CSV table of C-alpha atoms in Angstrom, one decimal:
chain,number,residue,atom,x,y,z
Q,1,UNK,CA,23.2,25.5,17.8
Q,2,UNK,CA,20.2,27.8,18.0
Q,3,UNK,CA,17.2,27.1,20.2
Q,4,UNK,CA,14.8,27.0,17.3
Q,5,UNK,CA,14.4,24.3,14.8
Q,6,UNK,CA,14.9,25.7,11.4
Q,7,UNK,CA,15.0,24.7,7.7
Q,8,UNK,CA,17.4,26.3,5.3
Q,9,UNK,CA,15.9,28.4,2.6
Q,10,UNK,CA,18.4,26.8,0.2
Q,11,UNK,CA,16.8,23.4,0.7
Q,12,UNK,CA,13.3,24.8,0.4
Q,13,UNK,CA,14.3,26.6,-2.8
Q,14,UNK,CA,15.7,23.3,-4.2
Q,15,UNK,CA,12.4,21.7,-3.2
Q,16,UNK,CA,10.4,24.4,-5.0
Q,17,UNK,CA,12.6,24.2,-8.1
Q,18,UNK,CA,11.7,20.5,-8.3
Q,19,UNK,CA,8.0,21.5,-8.2
Q,20,UNK,CA,8.3,23.7,-11.2
Q,21,UNK,CA,5.4,21.9,-13.0
Q,22,UNK,CA,3.1,22.7,-10.1
Q,23,UNK,CA,4.0,26.3,-9.5
Q,24,UNK,CA,0.4,27.3,-8.9
Q,25,UNK,CA,0.1,25.0,-5.8
Q,26,UNK,CA,3.4,26.3,-4.5
Q,27,UNK,CA,2.4,30.0,-5.0
Q,28,UNK,CA,-0.9,29.3,-3.1
Q,29,UNK,CA,0.8,27.7,-0.2
Q,30,UNK,CA,3.4,30.5,0.1
Q,31,UNK,CA,0.6,33.1,-0.2
Q,32,UNK,CA,-1.3,31.4,2.6
Q,33,UNK,CA,1.8,31.8,4.7
Q,34,UNK,CA,2.3,35.4,3.6
Q,35,UNK,CA,5.6,34.5,1.9
Q,36,UNK,CA,6.3,36.0,-1.5
Q,37,UNK,CA,9.2,33.9,-2.4
Q,38,UNK,CA,11.8,31.7,-0.6
Q,39,UNK,CA,15.1,33.4,0.1
Q,40,UNK,CA,17.9,30.8,-0.1
Q,41,UNK,CA,19.9,32.8,2.5
Q,42,UNK,CA,17.2,32.7,5.1
Q,43,UNK,CA,16.3,30.1,7.7
Q,44,UNK,CA,12.6,29.2,8.0
Q,45,UNK,CA,10.6,27.7,10.8
Q,46,UNK,CA,11.1,24.0,10.8
Q,47,UNK,CA,7.5,23.1,11.6
Q,48,UNK,CA,6.2,25.4,8.9
Q,49,UNK,CA,8.6,23.8,6.4
Q,50,UNK,CA,7.5,20.3,7.4
Q,51,UNK,CA,3.8,21.3,7.1
Q,52,UNK,CA,4.7,22.6,3.7
Q,53,UNK,CA,6.1,19.3,2.7
Q,54,UNK,CA,3.1,17.4,4.0
Q,55,UNK,CA,0.7,19.8,2.1
Q,56,UNK,CA,2.6,19.1,-1.1
Q,57,UNK,CA,2.3,15.4,-0.4
Q,58,UNK,CA,-1.5,15.8,0.1
Q,59,UNK,CA,-1.8,17.8,-3.1
Q,60,UNK,CA,0.5,15.8,-5.4
Q,61,UNK,CA,0.7,12.4,-3.8
Q,62,UNK,CA,3.5,10.3,-2.2
Q,63,UNK,CA,5.1,9.3,-5.5
Q,64,UNK,CA,5.6,12.9,-6.6
Q,65,UNK,CA,7.3,13.7,-3.2
Q,66,UNK,CA,9.6,10.7,-3.6
Q,67,UNK,CA,10.6,12.0,-7.0
Q,68,UNK,CA,11.2,15.5,-5.5
Q,69,UNK,CA,13.4,13.9,-2.8
Q,70,UNK,CA,15.3,12.1,-5.4
Q,71,UNK,CA,15.9,15.1,-7.5
Q,72,UNK,CA,16.9,17.2,-4.5
Q,73,UNK,CA,19.9,15.0,-3.6
Q,74,UNK,CA,20.7,14.2,-7.2
Q,75,UNK,CA,21.2,17.9,-7.9
Q,76,UNK,CA,23.0,18.6,-4.6
Q,77,UNK,CA,26.7,19.4,-4.7
Q,78,UNK,CA,29.0,17.1,-2.7
Q,79,UNK,CA,32.8,17.2,-2.2
Q,80,UNK,CA,34.9,14.8,-4.3
Q,81,UNK,CA,35.4,12.6,-1.2
Q,82,UNK,CA,31.8,11.5,-1.5
Q,83,UNK,CA,32.6,8.9,-4.2
Q,84,UNK,CA,30.5,5.9,-3.6
Q,85,UNK,CA,27.0,4.8,-2.5
Q,86,UNK,CA,28.4,3.7,0.9
Q,87,UNK,CA,30.1,7.0,1.6
Q,88,UNK,CA,27.0,9.0,0.5
Q,89,UNK,CA,24.6,6.9,2.5
Q,90,UNK,CA,27.0,7.3,5.5
Q,91,UNK,CA,27.0,11.1,4.9
Q,92,UNK,CA,23.3,11.6,4.7
Q,93,UNK,CA,23.1,12.9,8.2
Q,94,UNK,CA,25.8,15.5,7.5
Q,95,UNK,CA,23.9,16.5,4.3
Q,96,UNK,CA,20.7,16.8,6.2
Q,97,UNK,CA,22.3,18.9,8.9
Q,98,UNK,CA,23.4,21.4,6.3
Q,99,UNK,CA,19.7,21.9,5.5
Q,100,UNK,CA,18.2,21.8,9.0
Q,101,UNK,CA,19.4,23.1,12.3
Q,102,UNK,CA,18.1,23.2,15.9
Q,103,UNK,CA,18.0,21.0,18.9
Q,104,UNK,CA,15.3,18.6,17.7
Q,105,UNK,CA,15.4,18.3,13.9
Q,106,UNK,CA,16.1,14.6,13.9
Q,107,UNK,CA,18.6,13.0,11.4
Q,108,UNK,CA,19.8,9.9,9.7
Q,109,UNK,CA,21.9,7.0,11.0
Q,110,UNK,CA,23.4,4.5,8.7
Q,111,UNK,CA,24.6,1.0,9.6
Q,112,UNK,CA,26.1,-1.3,7.0
Q,113,UNK,CA,25.2,-4.9,7.2
Q,114,UNK,CA,27.4,-6.0,4.4
Q,115,UNK,CA,28.9,-4.6,1.1
Q,116,UNK,CA,25.4,-4.2,-0.5
Q,117,UNK,CA,23.0,-3.7,2.4
Q,118,UNK,CA,22.5,-1.0,5.0
Q,119,UNK,CA,20.0,-0.1,7.7
Q,120,UNK,CA,19.1,3.6,7.7
Q,121,UNK,CA,17.2,5.1,10.6
Q,122,UNK,CA,15.5,8.3,9.8
Q,123,UNK,CA,14.2,10.6,12.5
Q,124,UNK,CA,14.1,13.7,10.4
Q,125,UNK,CA,10.7,15.3,10.5
Q,126,UNK,CA,8.7,15.3,7.4
Q,127,UNK,CA,7.0,12.9,5.0
Q,128,UNK,CA,8.6,9.4,4.8
Q,129,UNK,CA,8.0,9.5,1.0
Q,130,UNK,CA,10.4,12.5,0.7
Q,131,UNK,CA,13.1,10.7,2.6
Q,132,UNK,CA,12.6,7.5,0.6
Q,133,UNK,CA,13.3,9.6,-2.5
Q,134,UNK,CA,16.4,11.1,-0.9
Q,135,UNK,CA,17.8,7.6,-0.2
Q,136,UNK,CA,16.9,6.4,-3.7
Q,137,UNK,CA,18.5,9.5,-5.2
Q,138,UNK,CA,21.7,9.1,-3.1
Q,139,UNK,CA,22.1,5.6,-4.7
Q,140,UNK,CA,21.2,6.6,-8.2
Q,141,UNK,CA,23.9,9.3,-8.2
Q,142,UNK,CA,26.2,6.3,-8.5
Q,143,UNK,CA,24.1,4.4,-11.0
Q,144,UNK,CA,22.7,2.1,-8.3
Q,145,UNK,CA,19.1,1.1,-8.3
Q,146,UNK,CA,18.4,0.0,-4.7
Q,147,UNK,CA,15.7,-2.0,-3.1
Q,148,UNK,CA,14.4,0.2,-0.2
Q,149,UNK,CA,12.1,-1.4,2.3
Q,150,UNK,CA,10.7,-0.4,5.6
Q,151,UNK,CA,12.0,-2.6,8.4
Q,152,UNK,CA,9.7,-4.6,10.6
Q,153,UNK,CA,6.8,-2.5,11.8
Q,154,UNK,CA,6.5,-0.7,8.6
Q,155,UNK,CA,6.2,3.0,8.0
Q,156,UNK,CA,5.9,5.0,11.2
Q,157,UNK,CA,5.1,8.3,9.6
Q,158,UNK,CA,1.8,9.6,11.2
Q,159,UNK,CA,1.3,11.9,8.2
Q,160,UNK,CA,0.5,15.0,10.2
Q,161,UNK,CA,4.0,16.4,10.9
Q,162,UNK,CA,4.5,14.8,14.3
Q,163,UNK,CA,8.1,13.5,14.7
Q,164,UNK,CA,8.6,9.9,14.0
Q,165,UNK,CA,11.3,7.4,13.1
Q,166,UNK,CA,11.3,5.1,10.1
Q,167,UNK,CA,13.8,2.4,9.6
Q,168,UNK,CA,14.7,1.4,6.1
Q,169,UNK,CA,16.6,-1.6,4.9
Q,170,UNK,CA,18.5,-0.6,1.7
Q,171,UNK,CA,20.1,-3.2,-0.5
Q,172,UNK,CA,21.7,-2.9,-3.9
V,1,UNK,CA,14.0,-39.9,16.3
V,2,UNK,CA,16.5,-41.3,13.8
V,3,UNK,CA,17.9,-38.4,11.8
V,4,UNK,CA,18.6,-38.8,8.1
V,5,UNK,CA,22.4,-38.9,7.5
V,6,UNK,CA,22.5,-35.6,5.6
V,7,UNK,CA,23.2,-33.2,8.5
V,8,UNK,CA,23.3,-35.6,11.5
V,9,UNK,CA,26.6,-34.4,13.0
V,10,UNK,CA,26.0,-30.6,12.9
V,11,UNK,CA,22.2,-30.4,12.9
V,12,UNK,CA,21.5,-28.9,16.3
V,13,UNK,CA,24.4,-26.6,16.2
V,14,UNK,CA,23.4,-25.4,12.7
V,15,UNK,CA,19.8,-24.7,13.8
V,16,UNK,CA,21.0,-22.9,16.9
V,17,UNK,CA,23.5,-20.7,15.1
V,18,UNK,CA,21.2,-19.7,12.3
V,19,UNK,CA,18.3,-19.1,14.6
V,20,UNK,CA,20.5,-16.8,16.8
V,21,UNK,CA,21.7,-14.9,13.8
V,22,UNK,CA,18.2,-14.3,12.6
V,23,UNK,CA,17.0,-13.1,15.9
V,24,UNK,CA,19.9,-10.7,16.2
V,25,UNK,CA,19.2,-9.1,12.9
V,26,UNK,CA,18.4,-5.5,13.7
V,27,UNK,CA,14.9,-4.1,12.9
V,28,UNK,CA,13.9,-7.2,11.1
V,29,UNK,CA,10.9,-9.5,11.1
V,30,UNK,CA,13.0,-12.1,12.8
V,31,UNK,CA,14.0,-9.9,15.8
V,32,UNK,CA,10.4,-8.9,16.1
V,33,UNK,CA,9.3,-12.6,16.1
V,34,UNK,CA,11.9,-13.6,18.7
V,35,UNK,CA,14.4,-16.4,18.9
V,36,UNK,CA,11.9,-19.2,19.6
V,37,UNK,CA,10.0,-18.4,16.4
V,38,UNK,CA,13.2,-18.2,14.5
V,39,UNK,CA,14.3,-21.6,15.9
V,40,UNK,CA,10.9,-23.2,14.9
V,41,UNK,CA,11.3,-21.7,11.4
V,42,UNK,CA,14.8,-23.0,10.9
V,43,UNK,CA,14.0,-26.4,12.3
V,44,UNK,CA,11.0,-26.7,10.0
V,45,UNK,CA,13.0,-25.6,7.0
V,46,UNK,CA,16.0,-28.0,7.8
V,47,UNK,CA,13.6,-30.8,8.4
V,48,UNK,CA,11.9,-30.2,5.0
V,49,UNK,CA,15.3,-29.9,3.3
V,50,UNK,CA,16.4,-33.2,4.8
V,51,UNK,CA,13.2,-35.1,3.8
V,52,UNK,CA,13.2,-33.7,0.3
V,53,UNK,CA,16.9,-34.3,-0.4
V,54,UNK,CA,16.7,-37.8,1.0
V,55,UNK,CA,13.6,-38.7,-1.0
V,56,UNK,CA,14.7,-36.7,-4.0
V,57,UNK,CA,11.4,-34.8,-4.2
V,58,UNK,CA,9.9,-31.5,-3.2
V,59,UNK,CA,6.8,-32.4,-1.2
V,60,UNK,CA,8.1,-31.1,2.1
V,61,UNK,CA,9.2,-27.8,0.6
V,62,UNK,CA,5.5,-26.6,0.6
V,63,UNK,CA,5.4,-26.9,4.4
V,64,UNK,CA,8.7,-25.1,4.8
V,65,UNK,CA,7.4,-22.2,2.7
V,66,UNK,CA,4.2,-22.1,4.8
V,67,UNK,CA,6.3,-22.0,8.0
V,68,UNK,CA,8.2,-18.9,6.7
V,69,UNK,CA,4.9,-17.0,6.5
V,70,UNK,CA,3.3,-18.4,9.7
V,71,UNK,CA,6.2,-18.4,12.1
V,72,UNK,CA,7.1,-14.8,11.0
V,73,UNK,CA,4.6,-12.1,10.6
V,74,UNK,CA,4.2,-11.5,6.8
V,75,UNK,CA,3.5,-7.8,7.3
V,76,UNK,CA,6.8,-7.3,8.9
V,77,UNK,CA,8.8,-9.4,6.4
V,78,UNK,CA,10.8,-7.5,3.9
V,79,UNK,CA,12.4,-9.0,0.8
V,80,UNK,CA,15.8,-8.3,2.4
V,81,UNK,CA,14.7,-10.4,5.4
V,82,UNK,CA,13.7,-13.3,3.2
V,83,UNK,CA,16.9,-13.2,1.2
V,84,UNK,CA,18.9,-12.9,4.5
V,85,UNK,CA,17.2,-16.0,5.9
V,86,UNK,CA,17.7,-18.1,2.8
V,87,UNK,CA,21.3,-17.1,2.3
V,88,UNK,CA,22.3,-17.7,5.9
V,89,UNK,CA,20.5,-21.0,6.0
V,90,UNK,CA,22.0,-22.1,2.6
V,91,UNK,CA,25.5,-21.2,3.7
V,92,UNK,CA,25.2,-23.1,7.0
V,93,UNK,CA,23.6,-26.1,5.4
V,94,UNK,CA,26.2,-26.3,2.7
V,95,UNK,CA,29.0,-26.1,5.3
V,96,UNK,CA,27.4,-28.9,7.2
V,97,UNK,CA,26.4,-31.1,4.3
V,98,UNK,CA,28.5,-33.9,2.9
V,99,UNK,CA,30.2,-33.4,-0.4
V,100,UNK,CA,27.8,-35.8,-2.1
V,101,UNK,CA,24.8,-33.9,-0.9
V,102,UNK,CA,25.9,-30.4,-1.7
V,103,UNK,CA,24.5,-30.2,-5.2
V,104,UNK,CA,21.1,-31.4,-4.0
V,105,UNK,CA,21.1,-29.0,-1.1
V,106,UNK,CA,22.1,-26.1,-3.4
V,107,UNK,CA,19.3,-27.0,-5.8
V,108,UNK,CA,16.7,-27.3,-3.0
V,109,UNK,CA,17.8,-23.9,-1.6
V,110,UNK,CA,17.5,-22.3,-5.0
V,111,UNK,CA,14.0,-23.7,-5.6
V,112,UNK,CA,13.0,-22.8,-2.0
V,113,UNK,CA,14.0,-19.2,-2.4
V,114,UNK,CA,12.1,-19.0,-5.7
V,115,UNK,CA,8.9,-20.4,-4.2
V,116,UNK,CA,9.3,-18.1,-1.1
V,117,UNK,CA,9.8,-15.1,-3.4
V,118,UNK,CA,6.6,-15.9,-5.3
V,119,UNK,CA,4.7,-16.3,-2.1
V,120,UNK,CA,6.2,-13.1,-0.8
V,121,UNK,CA,5.0,-11.2,-3.9
V,122,UNK,CA,1.6,-12.7,-3.5
V,123,UNK,CA,1.4,-11.7,0.1
V,124,UNK,CA,2.6,-8.2,-0.8
V,125,UNK,CA,0.0,-8.0,-3.6
V,126,UNK,CA,-2.6,-9.1,-1.1
V,127,UNK,CA,-1.5,-6.4,1.3
V,128,UNK,CA,-1.7,-3.7,-1.4
V,129,UNK,CA,-5.1,-4.9,-2.5
V,130,UNK,CA,-6.3,-4.7,1.2
V,131,UNK,CA,-4.8,-1.2,1.6
V,132,UNK,CA,-6.5,-0.1,-1.6
V,133,UNK,CA,-9.8,-1.5,-0.5
V,134,UNK,CA,-9.4,0.2,2.8
V,135,UNK,CA,-8.8,3.5,1.0
V,136,UNK,CA,-11.9,2.9,-1.2
V,137,UNK,CA,-14.0,2.2,1.9
V,138,UNK,CA,-12.7,5.3,3.7
V,139,UNK,CA,-13.4,7.4,0.5
V,140,UNK,CA,-16.9,6.0,0.2
V,141,UNK,CA,-17.6,6.6,3.9
V,142,UNK,CA,-16.4,10.2,3.5
V,143,UNK,CA,-18.6,10.7,0.5
V,144,UNK,CA,-21.5,9.1,2.4
V,145,UNK,CA,-21.0,11.5,5.3
V,146,UNK,CA,-20.9,14.4,2.9
V,147,UNK,CA,-24.1,13.3,1.3
V,148,UNK,CA,-25.8,12.9,4.6
V,149,UNK,CA,-24.8,16.4,5.6
V,150,UNK,CA,-26.0,17.7,2.2
V,151,UNK,CA,-29.3,15.8,2.6
V,152,UNK,CA,-29.8,17.2,6.1
V,153,UNK,CA,-29.2,20.7,4.8
V,154,UNK,CA,-31.5,20.2,1.9
V,155,UNK,CA,-34.2,18.7,4.1
V,156,UNK,CA,-34.0,21.6,6.5
V,157,UNK,CA,-34.2,24.1,3.6
V,158,UNK,CA,-37.1,22.3,2.1
V,159,UNK,CA,-38.9,22.3,5.5
V,160,UNK,CA,-38.2,26.0,5.8
V,161,UNK,CA,-39.6,26.6,2.3
V,162,UNK,CA,-42.7,24.5,3.1
V,163,UNK,CA,-43.3,26.6,6.2
V,164,UNK,CA,-43.0,29.9,4.4
V,165,UNK,CA,-44.9,28.7,1.4
V,166,UNK,CA,-48.1,27.9,3.4
V,167,UNK,CA,-48.3,30.7,6.0
V,168,UNK,CA,-51.4,30.7,8.3
V,169,UNK,CA,-52.0,34.1,9.9
V,170,UNK,CA,-54.6,35.0,12.4
V,171,UNK,CA,-56.0,38.3,11.2
V,172,UNK,CA,-59.0,38.7,13.6
V,173,UNK,CA,-60.4,36.8,16.6
V,174,UNK,CA,-61.6,33.4,15.2
V,175,UNK,CA,-60.4,34.3,11.6
V,176,UNK,CA,-57.4,32.8,9.9
V,177,UNK,CA,-55.9,34.1,6.6
V,178,UNK,CA,-54.1,31.6,4.3
V,179,UNK,CA,-52.5,33.4,1.3
V,180,UNK,CA,-51.4,30.9,-1.3
V,181,UNK,CA,-48.5,31.9,-3.6
V,182,UNK,CA,-47.2,29.7,-6.4
V,183,UNK,CA,-48.4,26.4,-7.8
V,184,UNK,CA,-50.9,24.7,-5.6
V,185,UNK,CA,-50.3,21.0,-6.0
V,186,UNK,CA,-51.3,17.9,-4.0
V,187,UNK,CA,-48.2,18.0,-1.9
V,188,UNK,CA,-48.8,21.6,-0.8
V,189,UNK,CA,-52.5,20.9,-0.3
V,190,UNK,CA,-51.8,18.0,2.0
V,191,UNK,CA,-49.3,20.0,4.0
V,192,UNK,CA,-51.7,22.9,4.2
V,193,UNK,CA,-54.7,20.7,5.2
V,194,UNK,CA,-52.7,19.1,8.0
V,195,UNK,CA,-51.4,22.4,9.4
V,196,UNK,CA,-54.7,24.3,8.9
V,197,UNK,CA,-56.9,21.7,10.6
V,198,UNK,CA,-54.5,21.7,13.6
V,199,UNK,CA,-54.6,25.5,13.7
V,200,UNK,CA,-58.4,25.6,13.4
V,201,UNK,CA,-58.8,23.2,16.3
V,202,UNK,CA,-56.2,25.0,18.4
V,203,UNK,CA,-57.4,28.6,17.8
V,204,UNK,CA,-61.1,27.8,17.9
V,205,UNK,CA,-61.4,29.3,14.4
V,206,UNK,CA,-64.8,30.2,12.9
V,207,UNK,CA,-63.6,31.3,9.4
V,208,UNK,CA,-60.7,30.6,7.1
V,209,UNK,CA,-60.0,33.1,4.3
V,210,UNK,CA,-58.2,31.2,1.5
V,211,UNK,CA,-56.6,33.9,-0.8
V,212,UNK,CA,-55.6,32.3,-4.1
V,213,UNK,CA,-54.6,35.6,-5.8
V,214,UNK,CA,-51.0,34.4,-5.9
V,215,UNK,CA,-51.8,31.1,-7.6
V,216,UNK,CA,-51.1,31.5,-11.3
V,217,UNK,CA,-53.2,28.6,-12.5
V,218,UNK,CA,-55.8,26.4,-10.9
V,219,UNK,CA,-56.4,22.9,-12.3
V,220,UNK,CA,-58.8,20.1,-11.5
V,221,UNK,CA,-56.6,18.7,-8.7
V,222,UNK,CA,-56.2,22.1,-7.1
V,223,UNK,CA,-59.9,22.7,-7.2
V,224,UNK,CA,-60.7,19.3,-5.7
V,225,UNK,CA,-58.1,19.8,-3.0
V,226,UNK,CA,-59.7,23.1,-2.0
V,227,UNK,CA,-63.1,21.5,-1.8
V,228,UNK,CA,-61.8,18.7,0.3
V,229,UNK,CA,-60.1,21.2,2.6
V,230,UNK,CA,-63.4,23.1,2.9
V,231,UNK,CA,-65.2,19.9,3.9
V,232,UNK,CA,-62.6,19.1,6.5
V,233,UNK,CA,-62.7,22.6,7.9
V,234,UNK,CA,-66.5,22.5,8.1
V,235,UNK,CA,-66.4,19.3,10.1
V,236,UNK,CA,-64.4,21.3,12.7
V,237,UNK,CA,-67.0,24.1,12.6
V,238,UNK,CA,-65.1,26.6,10.4
V,239,UNK,CA,-66.2,28.0,7.1
V,240,UNK,CA,-63.7,28.5,4.2
V,241,UNK,CA,-64.0,31.7,2.2
V,242,UNK,CA,-62.2,31.7,-1.1
V,243,UNK,CA,-61.0,35.1,-2.2
V,244,UNK,CA,-58.6,36.5,-4.9
V,245,UNK,CA,-60.0,34.5,-7.8
V,246,UNK,CA,-58.6,36.0,-10.9
V,247,UNK,CA,-60.7,36.1,-14.1
V,248,UNK,CA,-58.3,33.5,-15.6
V,249,UNK,CA,-58.7,31.2,-12.6
V,250,UNK,CA,-62.5,31.7,-12.6
V,251,UNK,CA,-62.7,30.6,-16.2
V,252,UNK,CA,-60.5,27.6,-15.6
V,253,UNK,CA,-62.5,26.5,-12.5
V,254,UNK,CA,-65.8,26.7,-14.3
V,255,UNK,CA,-64.4,24.8,-17.3
V,256,UNK,CA,-63.2,22.0,-15.0
V,257,UNK,CA,-66.8,21.1,-14.2
V,258,UNK,CA,-66.2,20.8,-10.5
V,259,UNK,CA,-69.1,21.3,-8.1
V,260,UNK,CA,-68.3,24.5,-6.2
V,261,UNK,CA,-71.6,24.8,-4.4
V,262,UNK,CA,-70.0,24.2,-1.1
V,263,UNK,CA,-67.5,27.1,-1.5
V,264,UNK,CA,-68.1,30.6,-0.2
V,265,UNK,CA,-66.4,33.1,-2.5
V,266,UNK,CA,-65.7,36.8,-2.2
V,267,UNK,CA,-64.3,39.3,-4.7
V,268,UNK,CA,-61.3,40.3,-2.6
V,269,UNK,CA,-59.7,40.1,0.8
V,270,UNK,CA,-61.5,43.0,2.4
V,271,UNK,CA,-64.9,41.5,1.5
V,272,UNK,CA,-63.8,38.1,2.7
V,273,UNK,CA,-62.7,39.6,6.0
V,274,UNK,CA,-65.9,41.5,6.5
V,275,UNK,CA,-67.9,38.3,5.8
V,276,UNK,CA,-65.9,36.3,8.1
V,277,UNK,CA,-66.3,38.8,11.0
V,278,UNK,CA,-70.1,38.8,10.4
V,279,UNK,CA,-70.3,35.1,11.2
């Protein structure tokens, strides 16, 4: 594991593909950072990537980011062993670690309460709305429409890129 | 207190086990509230269930629903928590109830969950409305702050324009020159009077040369204002010399029928200055 926290260009590229309708905003943000285009083979500074996500959230709103999170995981490729909602939710951390690396990138833990309920703890940096979309998308890959709620204490996302942990109660 | 027969044998055990299970539920409104609050909630609900089932009515259910949202912080409560509570309670009560009472218990739990759900939705709507109002307030406060900044900028700019639009320049010992440019209205006249009188007093001025060459048109108000200014200056011991009257303005002033007898006029600035210095 490297010493720097980094985000994969492949994940950023998928994110940007989902933003096709708002290419102007994306181009401006990339231009501000002196980046011409995202290279899927390159790893990018994690804090910059997180700030990028938050800026998109400010520009387009939380609902748009949730939809992007949903489309990101819906379009991701998974091995055939990932064949149910339970397995995919349990594999979220592995999926996340394919897209982010470093000593302090956070992650997902999933604990099942029963056959149709799980508690997911998300310490990955970035907007909570994006991660809500990821969880919703993971369920919808298997035709499940889940109820996703914040656990007691509500949303912990400070909205400014500082690391935080949100706990979701997912039932379906 | 004599318990109704519905749950007599297992009542305390049931309340203890359900309360403990609620309090153990990870990251839930129940674990946040603590076991004592969970116990109070379960007791109130079981009590209401017993009373309603015994009396075959629903009057105690209202209190039980109220207890759900008072013993447990509504903001922390998720729908999963609510469902968890009702399902655990229902299962425990059904296990402890007599065969004859099961159908009534089941019906009560069903209705209780329905009412709780409605109340939950209402609470959630209320929260959303509150959040929306907070956002509106924040937006309004932000706009107000922006308007205040814009107003301060505009006020400062206006003040600057006023200063430069009515310059008062000392051109010789005891002589002040006031060149007027642009429309000479009541507002500017008042501003000029105030500043000029203060300057006359401060600089021990003998003469004020009022150059109106830059005033495109002089109306009745303008002429009267100049006359009033002249009177005020005279009271402070200074004479006002009007210079730069264009042929157009001369015709206009005469046609206004204003008494200009108190005004000293000169053809141009040089003559006005010479006259002022002779005094």
